[in-house]
Coordinates of C-alpha atoms and ligand atoms in Angstrom, one line a residue:
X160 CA 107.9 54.4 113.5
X161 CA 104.5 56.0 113.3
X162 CA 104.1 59.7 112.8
X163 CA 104.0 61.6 116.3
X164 CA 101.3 64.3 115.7
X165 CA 100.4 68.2 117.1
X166 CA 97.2 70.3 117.0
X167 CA 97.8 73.7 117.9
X168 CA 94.8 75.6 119.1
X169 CA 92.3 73.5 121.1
X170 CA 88.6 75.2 119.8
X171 CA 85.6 73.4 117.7
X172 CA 88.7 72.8 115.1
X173 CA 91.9 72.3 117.0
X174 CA 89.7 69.7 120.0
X175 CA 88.5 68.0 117.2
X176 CA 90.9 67.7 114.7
X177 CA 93.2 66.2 118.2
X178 CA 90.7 63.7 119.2
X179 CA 90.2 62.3 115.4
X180 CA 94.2 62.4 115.0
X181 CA 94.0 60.1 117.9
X182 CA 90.9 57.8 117.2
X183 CA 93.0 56.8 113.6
X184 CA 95.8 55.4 115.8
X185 CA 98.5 58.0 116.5
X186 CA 100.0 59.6 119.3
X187 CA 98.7 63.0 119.6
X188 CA 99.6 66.3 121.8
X189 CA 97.6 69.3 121.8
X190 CA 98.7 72.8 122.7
X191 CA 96.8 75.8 123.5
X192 CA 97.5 79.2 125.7
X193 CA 94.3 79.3 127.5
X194 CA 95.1 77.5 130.8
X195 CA 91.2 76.9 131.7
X196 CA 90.5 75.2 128.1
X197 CA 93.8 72.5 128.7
X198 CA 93.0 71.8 132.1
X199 CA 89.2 71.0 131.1
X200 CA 91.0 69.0 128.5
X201 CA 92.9 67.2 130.6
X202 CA 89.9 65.9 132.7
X203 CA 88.1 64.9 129.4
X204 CA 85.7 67.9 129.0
X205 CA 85.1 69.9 125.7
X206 CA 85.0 73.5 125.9
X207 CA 81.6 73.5 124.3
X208 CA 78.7 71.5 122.6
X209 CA 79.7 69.2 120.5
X210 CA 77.5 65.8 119.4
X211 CA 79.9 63.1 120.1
X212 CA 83.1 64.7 120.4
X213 CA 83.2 64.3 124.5
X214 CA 82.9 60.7 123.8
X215 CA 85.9 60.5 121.2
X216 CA 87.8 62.4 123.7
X217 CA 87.2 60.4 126.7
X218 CA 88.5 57.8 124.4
X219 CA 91.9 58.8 124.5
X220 CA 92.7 61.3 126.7
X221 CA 95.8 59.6 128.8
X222 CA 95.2 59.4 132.7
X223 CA 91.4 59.0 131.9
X224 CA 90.2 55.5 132.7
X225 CA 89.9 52.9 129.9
X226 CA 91.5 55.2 127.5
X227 CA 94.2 54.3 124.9
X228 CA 96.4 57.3 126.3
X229 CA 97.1 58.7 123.1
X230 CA 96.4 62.0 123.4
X231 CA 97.6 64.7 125.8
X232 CA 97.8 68.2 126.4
X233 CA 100.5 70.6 127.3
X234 CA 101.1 74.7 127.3
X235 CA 104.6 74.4 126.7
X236 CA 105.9 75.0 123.3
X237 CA 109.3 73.1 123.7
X238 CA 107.9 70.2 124.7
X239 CA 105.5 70.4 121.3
X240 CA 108.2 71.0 119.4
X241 CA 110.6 68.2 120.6
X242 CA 107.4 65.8 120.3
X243 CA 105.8 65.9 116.7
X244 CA 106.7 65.3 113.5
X245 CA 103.5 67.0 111.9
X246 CA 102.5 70.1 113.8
X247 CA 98.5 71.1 112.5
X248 CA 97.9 74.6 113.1
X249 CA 94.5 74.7 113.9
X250 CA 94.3 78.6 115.9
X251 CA 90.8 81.1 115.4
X252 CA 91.1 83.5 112.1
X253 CA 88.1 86.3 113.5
X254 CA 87.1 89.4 111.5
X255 CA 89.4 92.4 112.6
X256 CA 87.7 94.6 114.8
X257 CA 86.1 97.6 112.4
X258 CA 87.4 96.0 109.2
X259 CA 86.0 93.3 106.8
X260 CA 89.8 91.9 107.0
X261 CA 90.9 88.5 108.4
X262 CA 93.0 89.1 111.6
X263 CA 95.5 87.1 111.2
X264 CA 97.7 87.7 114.8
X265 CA 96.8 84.1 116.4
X266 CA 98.2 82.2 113.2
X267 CA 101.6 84.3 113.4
X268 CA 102.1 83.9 117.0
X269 CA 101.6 80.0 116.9
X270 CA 103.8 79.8 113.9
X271 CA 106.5 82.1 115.9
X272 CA 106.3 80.4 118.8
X273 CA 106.8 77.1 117.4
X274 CA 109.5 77.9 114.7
X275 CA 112.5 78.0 117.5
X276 CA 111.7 74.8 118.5
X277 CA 111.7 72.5 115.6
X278 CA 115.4 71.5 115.7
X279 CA 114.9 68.6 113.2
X280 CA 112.7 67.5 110.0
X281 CA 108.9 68.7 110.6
X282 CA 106.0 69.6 109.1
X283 CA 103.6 72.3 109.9
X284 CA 100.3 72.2 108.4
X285 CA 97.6 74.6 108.4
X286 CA 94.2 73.9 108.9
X287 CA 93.1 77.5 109.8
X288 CA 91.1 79.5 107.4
X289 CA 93.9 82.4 105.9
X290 CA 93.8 85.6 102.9
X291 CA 95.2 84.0 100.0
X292 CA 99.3 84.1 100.1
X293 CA 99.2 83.5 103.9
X294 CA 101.1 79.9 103.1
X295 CA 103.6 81.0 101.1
X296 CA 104.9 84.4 103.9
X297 CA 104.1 81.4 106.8
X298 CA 107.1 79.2 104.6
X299 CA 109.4 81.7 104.2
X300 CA 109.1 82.5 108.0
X301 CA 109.4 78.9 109.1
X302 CA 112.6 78.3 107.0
X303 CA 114.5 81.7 108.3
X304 CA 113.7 81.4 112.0
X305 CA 113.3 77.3 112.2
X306 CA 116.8 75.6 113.2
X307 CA 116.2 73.0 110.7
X308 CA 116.3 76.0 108.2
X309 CA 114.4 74.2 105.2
X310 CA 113.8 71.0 106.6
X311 CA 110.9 72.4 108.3
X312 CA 108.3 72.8 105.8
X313 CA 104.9 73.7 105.4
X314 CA 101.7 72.8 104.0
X315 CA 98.2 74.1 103.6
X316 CA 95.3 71.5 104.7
X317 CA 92.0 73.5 104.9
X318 CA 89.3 72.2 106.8
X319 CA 86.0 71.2 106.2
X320 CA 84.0 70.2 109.1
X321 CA 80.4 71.9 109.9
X322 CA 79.5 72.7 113.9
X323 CA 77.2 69.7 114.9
X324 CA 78.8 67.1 112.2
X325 CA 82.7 67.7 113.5
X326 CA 83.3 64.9 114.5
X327 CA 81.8 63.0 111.6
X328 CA 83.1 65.5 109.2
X329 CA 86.4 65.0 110.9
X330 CA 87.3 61.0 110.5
X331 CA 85.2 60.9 107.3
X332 CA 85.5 64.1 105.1
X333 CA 84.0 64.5 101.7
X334 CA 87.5 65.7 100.4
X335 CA 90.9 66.3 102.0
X336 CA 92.7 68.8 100.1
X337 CA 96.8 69.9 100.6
X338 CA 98.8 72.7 99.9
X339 CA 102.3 71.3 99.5
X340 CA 106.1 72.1 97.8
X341 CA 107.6 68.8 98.0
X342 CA 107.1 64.9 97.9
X343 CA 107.7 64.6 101.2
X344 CA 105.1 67.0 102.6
X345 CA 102.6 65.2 100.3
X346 CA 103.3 61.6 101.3
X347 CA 103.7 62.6 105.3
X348 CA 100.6 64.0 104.6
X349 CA 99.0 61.0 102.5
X350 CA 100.4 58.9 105.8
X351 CA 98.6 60.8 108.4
X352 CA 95.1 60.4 105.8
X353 CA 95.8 57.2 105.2
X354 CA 92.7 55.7 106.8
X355 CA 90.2 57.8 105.3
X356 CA 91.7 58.5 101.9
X357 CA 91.6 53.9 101.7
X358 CA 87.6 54.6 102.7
X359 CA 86.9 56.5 99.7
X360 CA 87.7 60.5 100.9
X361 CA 89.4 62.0 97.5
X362 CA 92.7 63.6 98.2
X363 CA 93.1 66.6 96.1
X364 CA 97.1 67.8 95.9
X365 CA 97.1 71.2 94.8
X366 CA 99.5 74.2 95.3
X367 CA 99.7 76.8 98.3
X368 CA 96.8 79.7 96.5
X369 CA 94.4 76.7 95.5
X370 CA 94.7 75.1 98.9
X371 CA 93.9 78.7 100.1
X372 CA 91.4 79.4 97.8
X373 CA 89.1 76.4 97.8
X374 CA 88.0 77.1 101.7
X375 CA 87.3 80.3 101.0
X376 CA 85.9 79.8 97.9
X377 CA 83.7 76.8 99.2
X378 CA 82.1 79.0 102.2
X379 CA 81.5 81.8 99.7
X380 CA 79.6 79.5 97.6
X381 CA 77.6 77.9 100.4
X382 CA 76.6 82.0 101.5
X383 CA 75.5 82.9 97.9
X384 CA 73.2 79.4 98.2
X385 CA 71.5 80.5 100.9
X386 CA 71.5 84.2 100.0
X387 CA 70.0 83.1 96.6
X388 CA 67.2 81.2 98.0
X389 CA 66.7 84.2 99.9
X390 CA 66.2 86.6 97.4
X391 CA 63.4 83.7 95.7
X392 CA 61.7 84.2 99.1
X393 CA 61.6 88.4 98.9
X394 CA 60.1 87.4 95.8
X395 CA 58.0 84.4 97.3
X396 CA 56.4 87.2 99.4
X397 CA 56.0 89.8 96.6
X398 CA 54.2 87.3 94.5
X399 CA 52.4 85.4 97.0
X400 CA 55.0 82.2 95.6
X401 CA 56.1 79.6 98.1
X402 CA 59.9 79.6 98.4
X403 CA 59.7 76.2 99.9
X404 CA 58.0 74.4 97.3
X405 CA 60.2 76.7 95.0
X406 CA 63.5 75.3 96.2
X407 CA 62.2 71.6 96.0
X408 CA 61.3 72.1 92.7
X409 CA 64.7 73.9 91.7
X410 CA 66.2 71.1 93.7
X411 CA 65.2 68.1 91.7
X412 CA 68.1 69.5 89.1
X413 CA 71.4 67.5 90.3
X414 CA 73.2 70.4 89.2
X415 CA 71.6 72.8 91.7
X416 CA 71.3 70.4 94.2
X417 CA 68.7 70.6 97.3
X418 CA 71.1 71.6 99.8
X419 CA 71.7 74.7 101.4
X420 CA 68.5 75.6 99.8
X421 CA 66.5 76.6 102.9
X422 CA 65.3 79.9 103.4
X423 CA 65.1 82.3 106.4
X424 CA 66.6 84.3 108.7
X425 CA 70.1 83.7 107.1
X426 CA 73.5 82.3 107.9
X427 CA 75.6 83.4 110.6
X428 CA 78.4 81.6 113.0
X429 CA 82.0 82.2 113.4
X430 CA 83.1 81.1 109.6
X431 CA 80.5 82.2 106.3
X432 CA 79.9 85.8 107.4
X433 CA 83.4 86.4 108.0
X434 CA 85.4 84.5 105.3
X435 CA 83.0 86.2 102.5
X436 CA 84.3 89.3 104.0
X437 CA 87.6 88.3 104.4
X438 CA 87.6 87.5 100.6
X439 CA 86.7 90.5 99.7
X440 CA 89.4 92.3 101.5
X441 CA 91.5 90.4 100.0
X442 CA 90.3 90.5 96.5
X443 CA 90.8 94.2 97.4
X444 CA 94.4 94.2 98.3
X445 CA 95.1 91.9 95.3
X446 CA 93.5 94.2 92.6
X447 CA 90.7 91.9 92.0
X448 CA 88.1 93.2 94.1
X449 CA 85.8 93.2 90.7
X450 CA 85.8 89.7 90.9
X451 CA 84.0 89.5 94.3
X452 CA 81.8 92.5 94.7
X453 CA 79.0 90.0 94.2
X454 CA 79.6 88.7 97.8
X455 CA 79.1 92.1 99.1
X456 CA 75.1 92.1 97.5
X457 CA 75.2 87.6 99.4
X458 CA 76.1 89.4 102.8
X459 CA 73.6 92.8 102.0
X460 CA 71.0 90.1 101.4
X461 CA 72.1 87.8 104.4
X462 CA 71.6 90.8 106.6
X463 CA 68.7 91.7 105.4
X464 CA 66.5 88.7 106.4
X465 CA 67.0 89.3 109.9
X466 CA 65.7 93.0 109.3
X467 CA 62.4 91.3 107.6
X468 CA 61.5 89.2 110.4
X469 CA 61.4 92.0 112.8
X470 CA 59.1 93.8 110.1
X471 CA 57.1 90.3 109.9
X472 CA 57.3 89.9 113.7
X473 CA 55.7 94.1 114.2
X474 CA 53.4 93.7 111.4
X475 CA 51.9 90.7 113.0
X476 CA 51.6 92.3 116.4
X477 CA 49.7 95.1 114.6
X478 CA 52.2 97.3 112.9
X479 CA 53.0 99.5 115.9
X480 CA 56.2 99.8 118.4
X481 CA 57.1 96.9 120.4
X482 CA 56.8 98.4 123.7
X483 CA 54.7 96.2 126.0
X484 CA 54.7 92.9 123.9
X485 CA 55.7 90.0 125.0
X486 CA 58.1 88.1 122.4
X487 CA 58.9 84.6 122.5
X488 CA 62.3 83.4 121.0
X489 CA 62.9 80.1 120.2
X490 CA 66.6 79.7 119.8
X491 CA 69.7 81.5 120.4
X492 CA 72.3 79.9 118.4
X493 CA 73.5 80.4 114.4
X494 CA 72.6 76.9 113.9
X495 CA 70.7 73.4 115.9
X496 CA 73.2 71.1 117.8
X497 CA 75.9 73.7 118.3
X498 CA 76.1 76.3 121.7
X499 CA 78.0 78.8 119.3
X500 CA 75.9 82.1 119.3
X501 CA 78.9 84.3 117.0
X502 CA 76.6 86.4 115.0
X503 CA 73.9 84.5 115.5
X504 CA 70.9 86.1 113.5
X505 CA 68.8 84.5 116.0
X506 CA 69.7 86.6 118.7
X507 CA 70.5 89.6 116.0
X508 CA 66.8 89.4 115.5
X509 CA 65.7 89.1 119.5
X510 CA 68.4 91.6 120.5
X511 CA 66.6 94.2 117.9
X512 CA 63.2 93.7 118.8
X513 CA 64.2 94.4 122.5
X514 CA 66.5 97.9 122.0
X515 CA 63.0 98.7 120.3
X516 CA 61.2 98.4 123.4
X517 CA 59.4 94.6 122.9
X518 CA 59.8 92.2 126.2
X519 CA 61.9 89.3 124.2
X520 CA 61.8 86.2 126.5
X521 CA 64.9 83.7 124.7
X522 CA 65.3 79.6 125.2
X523 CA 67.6 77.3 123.5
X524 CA 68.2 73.6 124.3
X525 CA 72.4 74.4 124.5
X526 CA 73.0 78.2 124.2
X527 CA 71.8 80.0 127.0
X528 CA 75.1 80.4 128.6
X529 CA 76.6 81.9 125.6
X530 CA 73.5 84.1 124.5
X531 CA 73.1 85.1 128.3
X532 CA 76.8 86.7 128.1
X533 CA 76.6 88.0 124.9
X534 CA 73.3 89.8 125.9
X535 CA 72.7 90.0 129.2
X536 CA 69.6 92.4 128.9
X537 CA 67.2 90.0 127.2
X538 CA 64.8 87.6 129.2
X539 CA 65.3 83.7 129.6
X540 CA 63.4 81.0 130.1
X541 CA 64.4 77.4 131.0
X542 CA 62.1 75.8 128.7
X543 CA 60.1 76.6 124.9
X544 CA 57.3 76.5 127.1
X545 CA 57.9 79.1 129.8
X546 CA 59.5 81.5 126.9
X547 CA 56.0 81.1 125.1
X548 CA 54.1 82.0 128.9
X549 CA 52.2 85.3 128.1
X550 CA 53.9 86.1 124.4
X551 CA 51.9 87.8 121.6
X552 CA 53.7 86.8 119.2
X553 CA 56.6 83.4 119.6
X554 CA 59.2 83.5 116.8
X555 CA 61.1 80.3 115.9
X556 CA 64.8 81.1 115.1
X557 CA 66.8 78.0 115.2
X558 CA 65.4 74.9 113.8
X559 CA 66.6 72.5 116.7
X560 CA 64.5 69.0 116.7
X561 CA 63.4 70.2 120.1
X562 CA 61.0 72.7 119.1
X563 CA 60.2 70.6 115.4
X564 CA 58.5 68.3 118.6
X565 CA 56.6 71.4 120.7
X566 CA 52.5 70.5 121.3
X567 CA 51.2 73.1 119.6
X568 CA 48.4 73.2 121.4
X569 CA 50.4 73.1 124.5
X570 CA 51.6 76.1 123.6
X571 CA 48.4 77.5 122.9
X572 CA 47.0 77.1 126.0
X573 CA 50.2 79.3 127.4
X574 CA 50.4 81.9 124.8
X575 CA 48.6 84.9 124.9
X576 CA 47.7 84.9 121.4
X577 CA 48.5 82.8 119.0
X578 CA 50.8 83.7 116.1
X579 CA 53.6 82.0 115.3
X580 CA 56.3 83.5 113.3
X581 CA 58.8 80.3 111.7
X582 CA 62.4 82.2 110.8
X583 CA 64.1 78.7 109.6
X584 CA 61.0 77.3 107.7
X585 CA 61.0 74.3 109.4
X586 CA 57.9 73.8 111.5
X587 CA 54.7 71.6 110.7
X588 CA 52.8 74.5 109.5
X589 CA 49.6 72.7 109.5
X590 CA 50.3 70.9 112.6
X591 CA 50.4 74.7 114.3
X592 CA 47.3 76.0 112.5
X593 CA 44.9 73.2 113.2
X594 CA 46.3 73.8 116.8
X595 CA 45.0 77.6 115.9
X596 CA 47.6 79.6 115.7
X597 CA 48.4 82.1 113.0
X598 CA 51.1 80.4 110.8
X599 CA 53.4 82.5 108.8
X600 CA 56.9 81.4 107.3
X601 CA 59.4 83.7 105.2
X602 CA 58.8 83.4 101.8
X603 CA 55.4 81.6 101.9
X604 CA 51.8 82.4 101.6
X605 CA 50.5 83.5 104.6
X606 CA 48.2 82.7 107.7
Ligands
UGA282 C1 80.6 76.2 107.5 C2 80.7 75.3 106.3 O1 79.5 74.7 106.0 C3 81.8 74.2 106.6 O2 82.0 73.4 105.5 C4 83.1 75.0 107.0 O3 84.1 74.0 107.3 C5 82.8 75.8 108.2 O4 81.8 76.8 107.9 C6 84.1 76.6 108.5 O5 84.5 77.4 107.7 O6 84.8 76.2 109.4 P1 79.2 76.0 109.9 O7 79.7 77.4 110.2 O8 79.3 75.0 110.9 O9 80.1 75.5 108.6 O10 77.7 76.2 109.5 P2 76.8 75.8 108.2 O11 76.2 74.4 108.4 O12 77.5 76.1 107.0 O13 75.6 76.8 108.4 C7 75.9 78.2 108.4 C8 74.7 79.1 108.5 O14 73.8 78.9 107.4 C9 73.8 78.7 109.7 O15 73.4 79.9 110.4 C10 72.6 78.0 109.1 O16 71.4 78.2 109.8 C11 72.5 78.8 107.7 N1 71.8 78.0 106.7 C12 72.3 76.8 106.2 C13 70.6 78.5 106.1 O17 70.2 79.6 106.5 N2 70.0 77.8 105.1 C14 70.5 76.6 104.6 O18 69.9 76.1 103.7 C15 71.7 76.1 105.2

């Protein structure tokens, strides 16, 4: 009979990780505490913005019309537990409040709340992002307060998917990597993979610490990318270099790669800043630390782009305060095609300038709710071109395709003077100056 399946926690990971579950043919329930987020569910709506993942939903979502009914959603644990044969737990890992330390709370109360009820075989996979030597306590839990003692096992299945590409990253990943203890974790496992493993996805079977280690490992090598290129840009600007031409040059070289190469304001979102940290506490409580105070220089220099473009953005309005200029802020969220605005430097950057007394006017195609409740005090504007309305100065901070299409001159004809400041080097610099506006990108020569 075909594998029944479960995805606890229904966020970017858990809604997607459901929907995909369901697309490759099984029968999927979803659980999460949050009332609002499983009715919206229930009516085929995602919780946030997602390219194509409302779609794959609709798809299956039983009691929606035309859907296969495969997937459903429920708040009530027994009912998971009685249902699924492989439980994915797929809750949030944050930063702990004042400490560089993963909180790890919702991952222990969805594995406690699910142990009493698996009365038979199961096996519970996690997907979220733990310290090191979470898998092997989370076992040892399941197997003392389970009733199927042993028979309910674990594994470790780290996740891979990137806002704005879930749903791609989800039913086709580069690599699906497991955690496992026995055979039978690792063919259930190989059965519920089974479509994209025959499309070519390599399946990697590892133990619990290298399960554990390559997510956090991967993310902390993605945030030393981007760091690195944007130490080349300090030095770009010291040396009157041009970091962009710099990293396609470097690029070229297969074994450096022209990914995650571009410079700027920096990463943020709700999973590089925090797992580097989260390493690091945990390289601390395991003795190692040594081995990963480099990532404490990859976040120093991560934090400190968003300090430079202020500097860049008050040099250019003259090198005094900001009261009584008019800033324009395109984008709000860490990255394009996503709503998420978790420690966003775009908004890092807009929130400074305006505690310093500059009139910061934000717009993003898909964040404005979040930005707007996460700061309330900045100004908003429903469009790029009523942000720009007045500005000295208009900073571009998220490299949406949206703003990649503006009419410079447009623009011009709005803004109060023209100088453009581009945070994500992605704008047509040319394009902007023969439109005359002061052009200046981090880490390249200037106007
Ligand atoms: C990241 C990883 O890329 C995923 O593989 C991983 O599964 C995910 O975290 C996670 O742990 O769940 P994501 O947070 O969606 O995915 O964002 P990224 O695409 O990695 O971008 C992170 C930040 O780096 C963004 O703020 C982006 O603007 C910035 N970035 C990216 C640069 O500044 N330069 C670049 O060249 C690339």
């Amino acid at each position: 009979m075909a594998l029944k399946i479960t995805v606890i926690g229904t966020g970017y990971l858990g809604a997607t990780h459901a929907a995909a579950m369901a697309e490759l043919g099984f029968e999927v329930m979803g659980l999460d505490v949050v009332p609002e987020k499983i009715d919206k569910l229930r009516r085929g709506e995602v919780p946030m913005y997602e390219p194509g993942l409302e779609e794959l939903l609709r798809r299956h979502v039983a009691g929606i019309e035309g859907s296969t009914g495969r997937l459903r959603f429920t708040m009530d644990w027994a009912e998971l537990g009685e249902f699924g044969d492989v439980h994915f737990v797929c809750v949030n890992t944050p930063q702990r409040h004042g400490e560089y330390a993963c909180d790890m709370s919702y991952v222990d109360s969805a594995i406690a709340s699910l142990a009493p009820h698996l009365k038979g075989p199961a096996l519970v996979v996690g997907k979220s992002t733990v310290p090191v030597g979470s898998a092997d306590r989370l076992a040892a839990y399941l197997a003392e307060h389970a009733p199927a003692g042993a028979d309910a096992e674990l594994a470790w299945n780290p996740e891979f998917l990137r806002e704005g590409f879930a749903v791609q990253d989800t039913l086709h990943p580069d690599r699906i990597v497991v955690g496992v203890r026995s055979e039978r974790s690792e063919k259930l496992l190989r059965e519920v993979y089974a479509t994209p493993v025959e499309e070519g996805s390599p399946f990697v079977v590892t133990d619990f610490p290298t399960a554990e280690l390559v997510k956090t490992s991967a993310n902390s090598f993605l945030a030393t990318k981007i760091s690195f290129i944007n130490a080349m840009a300090e030095l770009c600007e010291a040396t009157g270099g041009d970091v962009a031409k710099l990293a396609e040059a470097i690029g070229y070289d297969d074994r450096i790669g022209r990914k995650f190469l571009r410079a700027g304001i920096g990463f943020g979102g709700g999973c590089l800043p925090k797992d580097i940290r989260a390493f690091m506490a945990r390289a601390g409580e395991l003795g190692a630390d040594q081995a990963l105070t480099f990532l404490r220089e990859i976040d120093s220099i991560n934090m400190r782009q968003r300090g430079r473009m202020v500097e860049l953005t008050r040099q250019e309005l003259g090198g005094g305060p900001f009261l009584g200029k008019r800033v324009a802020v395109l984008g709000a969220t860490f990255k394009p095609d996503s709503d998420d605005v978790r420690d966003s430097p775009a908004l890092n950057v807009a929130g400074q300038i305006h505690l310093q007394g500059g009139q910061v006017t934000v717009y993003d195609p898909k964040g404005m709710d979040n930005a707007r409740s996460l700061f309330p005090t900045l100004g908003y504007a429903d469009s790029a071109l009523e942000a720009v309305r007045g500005a000295h100065v208009v900073l571009h901070l998220t490299e949406w395709r949206e703003f990649r299409e503006l009419d410079p001159a447009e623009l011009g004809e709005a803004a109060a003077e023209r100088v453009v400041l581009d945070g994500r080097n992605a704008l047509d610099a040319e394009a902007w100056r023969r439109a005359g506006w002061r052009f200046r990108a981090m880490g390249r020569p200037g106007a």
